[in-house]
PDB file of C-alpha atoms and ligand atoms in Angstrom:
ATOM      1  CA  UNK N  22      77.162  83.871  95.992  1.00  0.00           C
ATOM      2  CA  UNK N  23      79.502  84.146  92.532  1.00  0.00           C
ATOM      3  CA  UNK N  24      81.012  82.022  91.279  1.00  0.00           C
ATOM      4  CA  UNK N  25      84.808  82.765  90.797  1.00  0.00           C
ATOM      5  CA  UNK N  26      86.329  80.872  87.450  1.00  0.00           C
ATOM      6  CA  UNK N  27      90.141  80.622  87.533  1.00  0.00           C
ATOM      7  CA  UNK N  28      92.824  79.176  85.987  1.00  0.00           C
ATOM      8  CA  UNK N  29      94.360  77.047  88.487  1.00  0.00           C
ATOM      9  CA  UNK N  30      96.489  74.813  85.484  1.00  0.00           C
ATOM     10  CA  UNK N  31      99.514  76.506  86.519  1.00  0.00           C
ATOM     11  CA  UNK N  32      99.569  75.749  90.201  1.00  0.00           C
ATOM     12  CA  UNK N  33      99.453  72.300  91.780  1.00  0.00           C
ATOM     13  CA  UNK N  34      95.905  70.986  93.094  1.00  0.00           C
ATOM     14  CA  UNK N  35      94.779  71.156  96.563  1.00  0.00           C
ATOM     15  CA  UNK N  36      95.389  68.291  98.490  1.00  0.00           C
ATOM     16  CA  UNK N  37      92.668  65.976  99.558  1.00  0.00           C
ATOM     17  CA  UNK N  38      92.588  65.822 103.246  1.00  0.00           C
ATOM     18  CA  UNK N  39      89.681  64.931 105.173  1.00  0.00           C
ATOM     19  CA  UNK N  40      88.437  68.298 107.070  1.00  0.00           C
ATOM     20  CA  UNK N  41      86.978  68.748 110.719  1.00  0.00           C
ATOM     21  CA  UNK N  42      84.459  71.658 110.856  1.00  0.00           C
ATOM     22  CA  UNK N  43      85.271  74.298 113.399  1.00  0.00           C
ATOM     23  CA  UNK N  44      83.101  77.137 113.018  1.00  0.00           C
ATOM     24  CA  UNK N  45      80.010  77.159 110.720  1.00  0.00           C
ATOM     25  CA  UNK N  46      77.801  80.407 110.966  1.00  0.00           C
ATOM     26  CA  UNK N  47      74.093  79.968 108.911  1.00  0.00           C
ATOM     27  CA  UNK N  48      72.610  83.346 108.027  1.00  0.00           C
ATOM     28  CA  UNK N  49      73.971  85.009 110.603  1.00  0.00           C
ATOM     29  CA  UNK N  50      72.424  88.784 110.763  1.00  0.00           C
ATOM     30  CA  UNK N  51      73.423  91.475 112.711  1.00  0.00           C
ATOM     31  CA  UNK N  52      71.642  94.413 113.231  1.00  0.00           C
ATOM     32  CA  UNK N  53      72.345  97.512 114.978  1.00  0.00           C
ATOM     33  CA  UNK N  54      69.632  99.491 116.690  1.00  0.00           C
ATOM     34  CA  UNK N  55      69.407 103.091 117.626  1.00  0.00           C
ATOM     35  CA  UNK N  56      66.516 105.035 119.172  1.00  0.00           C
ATOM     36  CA  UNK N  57      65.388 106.291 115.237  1.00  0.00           C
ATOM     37  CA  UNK N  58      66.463 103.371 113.147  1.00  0.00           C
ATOM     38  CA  UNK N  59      67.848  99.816 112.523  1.00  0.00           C
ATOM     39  CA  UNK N  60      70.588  99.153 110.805  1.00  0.00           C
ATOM     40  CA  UNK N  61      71.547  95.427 108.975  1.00  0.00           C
ATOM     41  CA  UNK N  62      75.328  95.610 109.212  1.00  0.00           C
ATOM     42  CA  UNK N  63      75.914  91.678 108.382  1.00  0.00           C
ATOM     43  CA  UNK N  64      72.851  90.094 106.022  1.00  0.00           C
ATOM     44  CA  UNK N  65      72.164  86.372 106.201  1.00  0.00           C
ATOM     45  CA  UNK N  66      76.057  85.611 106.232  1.00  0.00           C
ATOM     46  CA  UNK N  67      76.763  81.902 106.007  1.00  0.00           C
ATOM     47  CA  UNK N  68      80.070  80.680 106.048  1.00  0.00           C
ATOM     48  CA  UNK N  69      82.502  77.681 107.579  1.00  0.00           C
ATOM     49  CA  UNK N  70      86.142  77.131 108.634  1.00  0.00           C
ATOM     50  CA  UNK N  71      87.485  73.732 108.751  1.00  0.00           C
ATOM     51  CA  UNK N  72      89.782  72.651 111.492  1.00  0.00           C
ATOM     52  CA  UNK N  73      93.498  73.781 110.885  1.00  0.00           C
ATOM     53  CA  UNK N  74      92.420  76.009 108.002  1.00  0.00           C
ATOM     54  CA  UNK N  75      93.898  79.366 106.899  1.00  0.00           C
ATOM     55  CA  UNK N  76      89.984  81.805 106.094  1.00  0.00           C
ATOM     56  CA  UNK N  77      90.359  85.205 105.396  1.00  0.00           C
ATOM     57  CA  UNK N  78      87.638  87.789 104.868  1.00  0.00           C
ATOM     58  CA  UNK N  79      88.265  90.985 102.538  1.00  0.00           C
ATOM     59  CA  UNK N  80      86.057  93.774 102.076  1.00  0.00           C
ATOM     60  CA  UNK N  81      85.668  97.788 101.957  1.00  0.00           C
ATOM     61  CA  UNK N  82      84.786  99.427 104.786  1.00  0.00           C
ATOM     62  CA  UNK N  83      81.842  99.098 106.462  1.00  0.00           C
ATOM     63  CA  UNK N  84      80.538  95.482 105.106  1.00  0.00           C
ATOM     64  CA  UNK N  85      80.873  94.315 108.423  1.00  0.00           C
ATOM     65  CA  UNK N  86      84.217  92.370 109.012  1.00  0.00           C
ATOM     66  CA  UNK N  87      84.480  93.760 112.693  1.00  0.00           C
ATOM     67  CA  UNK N  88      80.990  93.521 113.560  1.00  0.00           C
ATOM     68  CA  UNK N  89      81.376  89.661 112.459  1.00  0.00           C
ATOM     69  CA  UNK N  90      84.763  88.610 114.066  1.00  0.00           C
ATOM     70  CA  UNK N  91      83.357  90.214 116.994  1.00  0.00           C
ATOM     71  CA  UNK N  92      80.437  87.656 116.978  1.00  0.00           C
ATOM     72  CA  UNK N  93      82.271  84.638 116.671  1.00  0.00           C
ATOM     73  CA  UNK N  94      84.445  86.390 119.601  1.00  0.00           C
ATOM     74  CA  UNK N  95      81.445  85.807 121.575  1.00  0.00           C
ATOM     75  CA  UNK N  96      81.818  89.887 122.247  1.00  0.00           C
ATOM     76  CA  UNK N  97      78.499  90.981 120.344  1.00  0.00           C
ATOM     77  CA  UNK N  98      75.579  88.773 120.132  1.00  0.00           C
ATOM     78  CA  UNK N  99      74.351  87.871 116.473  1.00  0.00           C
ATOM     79  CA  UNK N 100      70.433  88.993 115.980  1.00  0.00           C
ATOM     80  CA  UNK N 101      69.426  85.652 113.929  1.00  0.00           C
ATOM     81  CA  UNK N 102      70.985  83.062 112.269  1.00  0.00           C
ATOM     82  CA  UNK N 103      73.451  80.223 113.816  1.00  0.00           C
ATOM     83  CA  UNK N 104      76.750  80.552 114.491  1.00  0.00           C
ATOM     84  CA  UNK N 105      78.436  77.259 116.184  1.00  0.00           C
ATOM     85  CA  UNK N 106      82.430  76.608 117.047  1.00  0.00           C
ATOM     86  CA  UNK N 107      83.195  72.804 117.469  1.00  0.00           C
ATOM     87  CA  UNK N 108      79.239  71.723 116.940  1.00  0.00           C
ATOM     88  CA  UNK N 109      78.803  74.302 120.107  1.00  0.00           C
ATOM     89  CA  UNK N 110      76.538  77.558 119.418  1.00  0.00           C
ATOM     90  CA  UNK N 111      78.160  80.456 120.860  1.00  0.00           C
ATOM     91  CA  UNK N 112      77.425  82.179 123.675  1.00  0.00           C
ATOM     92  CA  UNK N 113      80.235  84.626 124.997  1.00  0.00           C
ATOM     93  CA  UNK N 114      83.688  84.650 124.916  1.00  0.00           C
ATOM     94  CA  UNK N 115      85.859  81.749 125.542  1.00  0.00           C
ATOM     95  CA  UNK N 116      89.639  80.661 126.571  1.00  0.00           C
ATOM     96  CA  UNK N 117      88.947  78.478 122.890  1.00  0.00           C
ATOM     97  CA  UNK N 118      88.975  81.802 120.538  1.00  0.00           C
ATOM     98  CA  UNK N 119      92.452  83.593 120.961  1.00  0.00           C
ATOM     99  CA  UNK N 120      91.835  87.570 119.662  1.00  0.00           C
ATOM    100  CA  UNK N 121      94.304  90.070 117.803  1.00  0.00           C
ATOM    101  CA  UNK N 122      93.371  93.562 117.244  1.00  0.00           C
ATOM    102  CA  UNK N 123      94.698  96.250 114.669  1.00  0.00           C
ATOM    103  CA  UNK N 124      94.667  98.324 117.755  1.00  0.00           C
ATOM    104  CA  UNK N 125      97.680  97.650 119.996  1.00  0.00           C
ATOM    105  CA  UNK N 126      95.787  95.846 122.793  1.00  0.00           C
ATOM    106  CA  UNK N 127      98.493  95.158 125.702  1.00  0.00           C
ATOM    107  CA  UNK N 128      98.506  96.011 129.164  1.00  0.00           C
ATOM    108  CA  UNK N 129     100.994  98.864 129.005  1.00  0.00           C
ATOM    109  CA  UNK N 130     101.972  98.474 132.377  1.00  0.00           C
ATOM    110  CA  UNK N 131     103.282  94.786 132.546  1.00  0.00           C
ATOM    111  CA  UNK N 132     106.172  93.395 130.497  1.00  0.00           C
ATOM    112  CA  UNK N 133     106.366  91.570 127.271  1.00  0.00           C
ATOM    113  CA  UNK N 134     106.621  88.586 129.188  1.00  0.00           C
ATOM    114  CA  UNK N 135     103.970  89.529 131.748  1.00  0.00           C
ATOM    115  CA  UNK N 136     101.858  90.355 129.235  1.00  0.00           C
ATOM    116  CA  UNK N 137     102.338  87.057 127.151  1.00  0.00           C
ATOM    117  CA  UNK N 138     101.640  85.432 130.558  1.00  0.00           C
ATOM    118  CA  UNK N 139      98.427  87.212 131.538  1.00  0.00           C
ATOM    119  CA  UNK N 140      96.040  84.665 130.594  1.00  0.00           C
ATOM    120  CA  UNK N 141      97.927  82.022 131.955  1.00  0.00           C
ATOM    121  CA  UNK N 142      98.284  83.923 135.692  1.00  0.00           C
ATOM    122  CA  UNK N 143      94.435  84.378 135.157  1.00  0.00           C
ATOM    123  CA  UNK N 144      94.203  80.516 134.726  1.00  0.00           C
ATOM    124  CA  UNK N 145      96.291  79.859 137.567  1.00  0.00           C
ATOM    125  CA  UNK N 146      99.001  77.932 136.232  1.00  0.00           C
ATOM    126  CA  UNK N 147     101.997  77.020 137.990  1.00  0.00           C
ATOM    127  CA  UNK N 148     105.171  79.366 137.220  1.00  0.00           C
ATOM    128  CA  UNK N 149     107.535  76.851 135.909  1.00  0.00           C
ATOM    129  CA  UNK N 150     104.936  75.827 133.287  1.00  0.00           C
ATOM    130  CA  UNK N 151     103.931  79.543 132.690  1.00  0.00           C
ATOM    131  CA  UNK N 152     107.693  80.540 132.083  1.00  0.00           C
ATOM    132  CA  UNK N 153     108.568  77.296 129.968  1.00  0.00           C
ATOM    133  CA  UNK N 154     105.219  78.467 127.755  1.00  0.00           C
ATOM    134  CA  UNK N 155     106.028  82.230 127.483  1.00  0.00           C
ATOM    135  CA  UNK N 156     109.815  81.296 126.496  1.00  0.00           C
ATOM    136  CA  UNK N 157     108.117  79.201 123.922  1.00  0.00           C
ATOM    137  CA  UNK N 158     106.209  81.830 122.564  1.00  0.00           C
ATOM    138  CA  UNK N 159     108.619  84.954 122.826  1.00  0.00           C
ATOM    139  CA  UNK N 160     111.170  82.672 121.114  1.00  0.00           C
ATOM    140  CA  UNK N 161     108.158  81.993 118.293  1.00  0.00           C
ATOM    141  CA  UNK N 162     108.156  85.480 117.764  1.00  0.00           C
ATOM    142  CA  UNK N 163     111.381  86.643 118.067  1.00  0.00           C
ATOM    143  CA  UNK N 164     111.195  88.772 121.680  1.00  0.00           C
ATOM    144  CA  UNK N 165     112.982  86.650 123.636  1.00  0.00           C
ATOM    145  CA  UNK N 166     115.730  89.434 124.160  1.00  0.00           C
ATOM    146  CA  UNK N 167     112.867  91.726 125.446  1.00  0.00           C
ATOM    147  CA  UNK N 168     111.064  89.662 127.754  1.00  0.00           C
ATOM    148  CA  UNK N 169     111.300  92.903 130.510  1.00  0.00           C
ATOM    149  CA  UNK N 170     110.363  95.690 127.936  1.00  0.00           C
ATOM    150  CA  UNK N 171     107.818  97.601 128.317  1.00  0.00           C
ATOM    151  CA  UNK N 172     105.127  97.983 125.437  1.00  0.00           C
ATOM    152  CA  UNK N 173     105.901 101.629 125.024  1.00  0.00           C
ATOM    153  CA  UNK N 174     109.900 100.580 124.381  1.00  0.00           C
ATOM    154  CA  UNK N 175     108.322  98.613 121.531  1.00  0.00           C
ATOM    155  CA  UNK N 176     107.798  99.320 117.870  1.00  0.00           C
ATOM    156  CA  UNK N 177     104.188  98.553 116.691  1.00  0.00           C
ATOM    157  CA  UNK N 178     106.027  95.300 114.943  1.00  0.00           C
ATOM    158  CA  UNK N 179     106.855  94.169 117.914  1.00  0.00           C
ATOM    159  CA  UNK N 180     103.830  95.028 119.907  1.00  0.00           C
ATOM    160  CA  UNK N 181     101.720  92.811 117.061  1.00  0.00           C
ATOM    161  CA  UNK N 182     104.090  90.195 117.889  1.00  0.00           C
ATOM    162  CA  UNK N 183     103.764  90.378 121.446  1.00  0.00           C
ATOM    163  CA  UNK N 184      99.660  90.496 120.910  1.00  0.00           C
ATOM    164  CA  UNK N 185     100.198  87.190 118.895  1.00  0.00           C
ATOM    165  CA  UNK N 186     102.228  85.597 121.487  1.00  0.00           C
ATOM    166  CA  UNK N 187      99.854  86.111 123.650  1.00  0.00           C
ATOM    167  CA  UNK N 188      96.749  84.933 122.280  1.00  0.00           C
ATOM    168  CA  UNK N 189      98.362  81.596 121.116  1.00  0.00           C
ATOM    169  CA  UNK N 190      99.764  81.381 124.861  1.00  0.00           C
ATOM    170  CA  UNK N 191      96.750  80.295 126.192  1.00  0.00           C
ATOM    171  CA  UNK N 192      96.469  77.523 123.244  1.00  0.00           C
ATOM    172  CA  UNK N 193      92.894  78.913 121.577  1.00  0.00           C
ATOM    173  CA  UNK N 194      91.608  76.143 119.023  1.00  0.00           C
ATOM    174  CA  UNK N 195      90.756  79.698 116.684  1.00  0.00           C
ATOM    175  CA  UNK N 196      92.499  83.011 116.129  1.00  0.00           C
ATOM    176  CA  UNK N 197      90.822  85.658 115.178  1.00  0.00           C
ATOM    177  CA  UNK N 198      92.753  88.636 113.983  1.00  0.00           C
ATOM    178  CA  UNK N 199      91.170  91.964 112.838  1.00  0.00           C
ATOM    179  CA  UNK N 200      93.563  93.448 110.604  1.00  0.00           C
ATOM    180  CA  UNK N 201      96.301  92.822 113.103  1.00  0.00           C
ATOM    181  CA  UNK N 202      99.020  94.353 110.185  1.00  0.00           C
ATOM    182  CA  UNK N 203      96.473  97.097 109.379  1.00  0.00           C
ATOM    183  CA  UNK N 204      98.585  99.886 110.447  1.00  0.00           C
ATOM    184  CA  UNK N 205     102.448  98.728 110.070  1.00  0.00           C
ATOM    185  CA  UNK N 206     104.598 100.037 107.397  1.00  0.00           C
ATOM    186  CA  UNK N 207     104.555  97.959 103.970  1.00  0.00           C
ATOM    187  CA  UNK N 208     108.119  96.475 105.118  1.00  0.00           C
ATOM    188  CA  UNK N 209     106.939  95.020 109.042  1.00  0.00           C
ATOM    189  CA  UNK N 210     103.763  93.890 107.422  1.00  0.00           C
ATOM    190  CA  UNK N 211     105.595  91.424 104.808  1.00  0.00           C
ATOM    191  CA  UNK N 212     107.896  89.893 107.596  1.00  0.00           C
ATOM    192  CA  UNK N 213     104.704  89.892 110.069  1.00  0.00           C
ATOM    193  CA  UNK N 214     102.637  87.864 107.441  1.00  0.00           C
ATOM    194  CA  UNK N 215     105.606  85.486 106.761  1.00  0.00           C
ATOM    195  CA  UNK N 216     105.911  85.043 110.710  1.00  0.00           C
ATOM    196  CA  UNK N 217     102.621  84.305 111.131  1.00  0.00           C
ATOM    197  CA  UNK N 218     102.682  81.570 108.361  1.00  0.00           C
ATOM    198  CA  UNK N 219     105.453  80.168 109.723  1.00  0.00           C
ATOM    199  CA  UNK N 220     103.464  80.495 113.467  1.00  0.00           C
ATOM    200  CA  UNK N 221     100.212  78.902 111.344  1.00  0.00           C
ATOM    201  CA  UNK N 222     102.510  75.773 109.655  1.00  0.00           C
ATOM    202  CA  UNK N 223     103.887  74.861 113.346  1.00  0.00           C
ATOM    203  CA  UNK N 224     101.585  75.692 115.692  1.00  0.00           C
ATOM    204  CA  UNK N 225      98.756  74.544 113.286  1.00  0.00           C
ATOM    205  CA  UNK N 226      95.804  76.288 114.989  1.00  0.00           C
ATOM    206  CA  UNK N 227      92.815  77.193 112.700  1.00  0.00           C
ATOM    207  CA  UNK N 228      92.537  81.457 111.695  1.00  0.00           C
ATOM    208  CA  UNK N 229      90.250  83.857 110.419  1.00  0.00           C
ATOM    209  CA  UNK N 230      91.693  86.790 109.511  1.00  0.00           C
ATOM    210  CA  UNK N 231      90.279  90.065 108.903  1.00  0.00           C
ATOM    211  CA  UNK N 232      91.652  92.592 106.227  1.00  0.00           C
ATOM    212  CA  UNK N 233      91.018  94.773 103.220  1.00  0.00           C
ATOM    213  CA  UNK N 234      93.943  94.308 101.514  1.00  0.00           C
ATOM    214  CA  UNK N 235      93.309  91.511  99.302  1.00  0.00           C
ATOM    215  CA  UNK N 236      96.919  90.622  98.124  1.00  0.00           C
ATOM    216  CA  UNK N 237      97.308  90.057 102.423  1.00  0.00           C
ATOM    217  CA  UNK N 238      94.007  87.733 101.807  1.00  0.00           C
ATOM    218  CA  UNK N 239      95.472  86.092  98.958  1.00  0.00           C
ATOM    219  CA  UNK N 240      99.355  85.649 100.228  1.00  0.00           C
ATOM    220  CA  UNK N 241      98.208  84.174 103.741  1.00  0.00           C
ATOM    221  CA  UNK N 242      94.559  81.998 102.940  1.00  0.00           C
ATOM    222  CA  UNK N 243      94.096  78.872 101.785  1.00  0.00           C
ATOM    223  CA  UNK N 244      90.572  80.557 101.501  1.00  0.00           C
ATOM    224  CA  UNK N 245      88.990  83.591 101.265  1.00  0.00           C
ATOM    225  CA  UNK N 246      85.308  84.999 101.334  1.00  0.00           C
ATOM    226  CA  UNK N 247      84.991  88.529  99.714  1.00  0.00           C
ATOM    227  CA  UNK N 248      82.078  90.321 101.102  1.00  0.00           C
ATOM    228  CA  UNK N 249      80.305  93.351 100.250  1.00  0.00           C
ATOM    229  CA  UNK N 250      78.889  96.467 101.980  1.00  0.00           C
ATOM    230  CA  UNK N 251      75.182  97.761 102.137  1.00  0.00           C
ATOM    231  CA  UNK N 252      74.223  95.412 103.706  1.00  0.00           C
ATOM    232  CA  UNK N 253      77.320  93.141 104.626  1.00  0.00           C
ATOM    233  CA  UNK N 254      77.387  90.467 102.587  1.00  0.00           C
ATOM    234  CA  UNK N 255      79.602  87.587 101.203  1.00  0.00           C
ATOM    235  CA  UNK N 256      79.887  87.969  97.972  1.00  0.00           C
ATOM    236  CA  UNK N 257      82.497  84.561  96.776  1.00  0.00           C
ATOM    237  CA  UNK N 258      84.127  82.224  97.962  1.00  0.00           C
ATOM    238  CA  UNK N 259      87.812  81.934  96.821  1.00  0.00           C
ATOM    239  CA  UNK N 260      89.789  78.278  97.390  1.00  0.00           C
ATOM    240  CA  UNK N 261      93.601  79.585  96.877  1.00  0.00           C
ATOM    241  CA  UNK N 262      95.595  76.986  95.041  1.00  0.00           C
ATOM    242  CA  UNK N 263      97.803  74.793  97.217  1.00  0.00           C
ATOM    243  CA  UNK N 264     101.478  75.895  96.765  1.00  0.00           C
ATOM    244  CA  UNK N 265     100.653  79.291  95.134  1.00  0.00           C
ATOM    245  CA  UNK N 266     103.058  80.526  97.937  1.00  0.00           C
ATOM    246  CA  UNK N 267     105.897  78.374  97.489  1.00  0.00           C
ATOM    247  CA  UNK N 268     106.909  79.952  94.783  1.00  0.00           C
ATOM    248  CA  UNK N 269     109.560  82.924  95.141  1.00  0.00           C
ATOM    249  CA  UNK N 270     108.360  86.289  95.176  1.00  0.00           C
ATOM    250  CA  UNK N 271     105.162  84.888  95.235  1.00  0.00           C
ATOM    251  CA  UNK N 272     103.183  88.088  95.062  1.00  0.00           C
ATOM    252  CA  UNK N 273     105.251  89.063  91.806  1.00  0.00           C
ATOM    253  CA  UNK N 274     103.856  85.663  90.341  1.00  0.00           C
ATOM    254  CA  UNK N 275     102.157  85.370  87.427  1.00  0.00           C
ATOM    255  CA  UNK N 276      99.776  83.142  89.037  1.00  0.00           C
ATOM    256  CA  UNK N 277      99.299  85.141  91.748  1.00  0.00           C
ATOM    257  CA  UNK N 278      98.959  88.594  90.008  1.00  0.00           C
ATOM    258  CA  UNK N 279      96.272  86.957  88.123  1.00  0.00           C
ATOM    259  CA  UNK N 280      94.532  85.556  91.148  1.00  0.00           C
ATOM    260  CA  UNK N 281      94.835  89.375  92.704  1.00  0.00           C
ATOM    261  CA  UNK N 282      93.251  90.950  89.636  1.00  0.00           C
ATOM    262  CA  UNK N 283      90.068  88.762  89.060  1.00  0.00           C
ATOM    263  CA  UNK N 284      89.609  89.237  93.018  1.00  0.00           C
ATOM    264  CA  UNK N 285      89.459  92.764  92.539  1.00  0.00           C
ATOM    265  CA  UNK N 286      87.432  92.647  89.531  1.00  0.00           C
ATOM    266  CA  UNK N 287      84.924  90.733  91.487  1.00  0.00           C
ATOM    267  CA  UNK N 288      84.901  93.381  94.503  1.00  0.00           C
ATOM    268  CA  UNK N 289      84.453  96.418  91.636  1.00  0.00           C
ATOM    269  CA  UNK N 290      86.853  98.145  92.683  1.00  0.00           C
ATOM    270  CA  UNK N 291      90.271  98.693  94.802  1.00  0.00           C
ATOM    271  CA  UNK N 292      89.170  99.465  98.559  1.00  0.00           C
ATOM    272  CA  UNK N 293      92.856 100.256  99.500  1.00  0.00           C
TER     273      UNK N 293
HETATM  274  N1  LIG S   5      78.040  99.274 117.824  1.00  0.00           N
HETATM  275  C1  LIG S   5      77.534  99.700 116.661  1.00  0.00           C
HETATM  276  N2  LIG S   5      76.380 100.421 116.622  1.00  0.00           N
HETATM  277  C2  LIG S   5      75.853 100.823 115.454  1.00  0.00           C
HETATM  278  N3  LIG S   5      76.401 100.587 114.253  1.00  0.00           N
HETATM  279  C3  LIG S   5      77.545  99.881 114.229  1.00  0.00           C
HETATM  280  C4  LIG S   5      78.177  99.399 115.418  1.00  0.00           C
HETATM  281  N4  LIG S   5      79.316  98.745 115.080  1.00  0.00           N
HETATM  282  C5  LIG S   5      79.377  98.795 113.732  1.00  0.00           C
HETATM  283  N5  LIG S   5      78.329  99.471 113.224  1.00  0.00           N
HETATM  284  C6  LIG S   5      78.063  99.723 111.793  1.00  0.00           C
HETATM  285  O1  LIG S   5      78.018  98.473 111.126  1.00  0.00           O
HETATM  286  C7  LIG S   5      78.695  98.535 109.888  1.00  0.00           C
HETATM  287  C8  LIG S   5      79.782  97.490 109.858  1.00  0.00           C
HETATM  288  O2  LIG S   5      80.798  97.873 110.772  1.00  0.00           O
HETATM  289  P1  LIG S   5      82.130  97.021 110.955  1.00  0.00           P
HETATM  290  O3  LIG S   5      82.975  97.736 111.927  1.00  0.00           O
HETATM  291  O4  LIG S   5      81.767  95.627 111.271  1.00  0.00           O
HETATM  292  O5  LIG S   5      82.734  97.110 109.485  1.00  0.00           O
HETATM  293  P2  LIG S   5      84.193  96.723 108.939  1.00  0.00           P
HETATM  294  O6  LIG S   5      83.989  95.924 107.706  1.00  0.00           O
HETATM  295  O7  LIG S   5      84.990  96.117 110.031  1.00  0.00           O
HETATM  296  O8  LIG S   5      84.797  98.139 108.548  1.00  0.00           O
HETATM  297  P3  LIG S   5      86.335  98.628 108.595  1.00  0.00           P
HETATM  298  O9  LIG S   5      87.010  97.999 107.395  1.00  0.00           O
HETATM  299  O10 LIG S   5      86.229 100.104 108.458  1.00  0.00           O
HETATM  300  O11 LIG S   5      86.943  98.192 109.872  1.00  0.00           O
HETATM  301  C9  LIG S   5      79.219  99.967 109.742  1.00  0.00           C
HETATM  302  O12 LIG S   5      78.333 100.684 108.922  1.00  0.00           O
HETATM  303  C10 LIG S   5      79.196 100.495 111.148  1.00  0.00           C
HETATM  304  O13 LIG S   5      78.933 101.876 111.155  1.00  0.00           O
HETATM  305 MG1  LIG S   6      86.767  96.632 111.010  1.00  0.00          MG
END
């Protein structure tokens, strides 16, 4: 792995909190096999995301985001390595990892509401506490005027908003999100990434976020691995300063702009 040196005089130091481990994956390796050949999508990929912590991974196509936020899903199995959540090694999916897609994911024939509720009704919990927790959430994300709508009456904004609602409904200790802004219009995906700080701050549930845009990566982590195609690969590790965002305009920031420009440097080039 590289090692990234930046300037981080300009920006106030991280704090020093004592961290909880919540996932920690040891050369995990994925490979894909077809009738005529194998192919090593993720290579020896080690990694770990504390407890309450902000982890983004950035890449070009093909290096194997997906393939790897579908392991810790508990969706695909890894071929070797280890990959644990909570000191547990996983083994399928589980009510503790909440999942957002780019692809709008709801059930297009139940409600906002309904659909915020789904896992909860699958749980079997009572309908006062189901209602009191979807009001919660549809008020978190601004939809509490459209708890009847239908997804289809709903802009793809919205319909990322509803997806988040409903994965932190059923109270996952991790979110995973693959590229869950991916295909809104510059303007939704700025308000989206502020809402979801704002969900991250209060809520305080630990994420790993997918995406390829690296100003996203930089804006929303606290840190971020950049990994590398043929075969996936993490190339650095990148701790974002603590308070880069509280500055206005943040992503016009000197500090930030900076921070942008080595991370593309390191990747080679500009996979947007
Ligand atoms: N089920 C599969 N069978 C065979 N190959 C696969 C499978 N899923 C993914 N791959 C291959 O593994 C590699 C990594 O795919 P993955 O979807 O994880 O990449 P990604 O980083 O998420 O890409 P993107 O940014 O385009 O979403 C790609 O070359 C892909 O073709
Ligand atoms: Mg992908």
């Amino acid at each position: 792995m590289e090692a990234l040196n930046l300037d981080y005089s300009k920006v106030p130091s991280s704090e020093t909190v004592k961290s909880v481990r919540k996932i920690d994956a040891v050369d995990v390796t994925k490979v894909y096999s077809t009738k005529k050949s194998n192919f090593v999508a993720l290579d020896r990929v080690s990694f770990h995301v504390d407890a309450h912590e902000f982890v983004s991974f950035v890449g070009p196509s093909g290096c194997g985001k997906s393939s790897l936020l579908r392991i810790i899903a508990g969706l695909e199995p890894l071929t070797m390595g280890n990959l644990s959540i909570s000191g547990h090694e996983i083994d399928g999916p589980g009510a503790d990892r909440g999942m957002v897609f780019q692809s709008y994911t709801l059930f297009p024939w139940l409600s906002v509401r309904e659909n915020i509720e789904f896992g909860l009704t699958l749980k079997g919990v009572p309908l006062f506490e189901k209602r009191a927790i979807s009001d919660h959430f549809m008020e978190l994300v601004g939809l509490n005027k459209f708890a009847k709508s239908l997804p289809k009456e709903l802009s793809g904004g919205m319909k990322q908003r509803v997806a988040i609602a409903r994965a932190l409904a059923n109270n996952p200790e991790v979110m995973l999100m693959d590229e869950p802004f991916g295909a809104l219009d510059p303007q939704t995906k700025n308000s989206m990434q502020e809402l979801l700080l704002r969900i991250w701050e209060k809520e305080k549930t630990t994420v790993v976020f997918i995406t390829h845009d690296i100003e996203e990566a930089i804006f929303l982590s606290q840190r971020v691995y950049v990994m590398q195609a043929h075969p996936g690969t993490i190339r650095s590790e990148i701790v974002i300063p603590h308070g880069l965002r509280e500055v206005e305009d943040v992503k016009d920031s000197e500090a930030f702009v900076k921070l942008k420009k080595q991370v593309i440097s390191l990747i080679g080039h500009h996979d947007e």
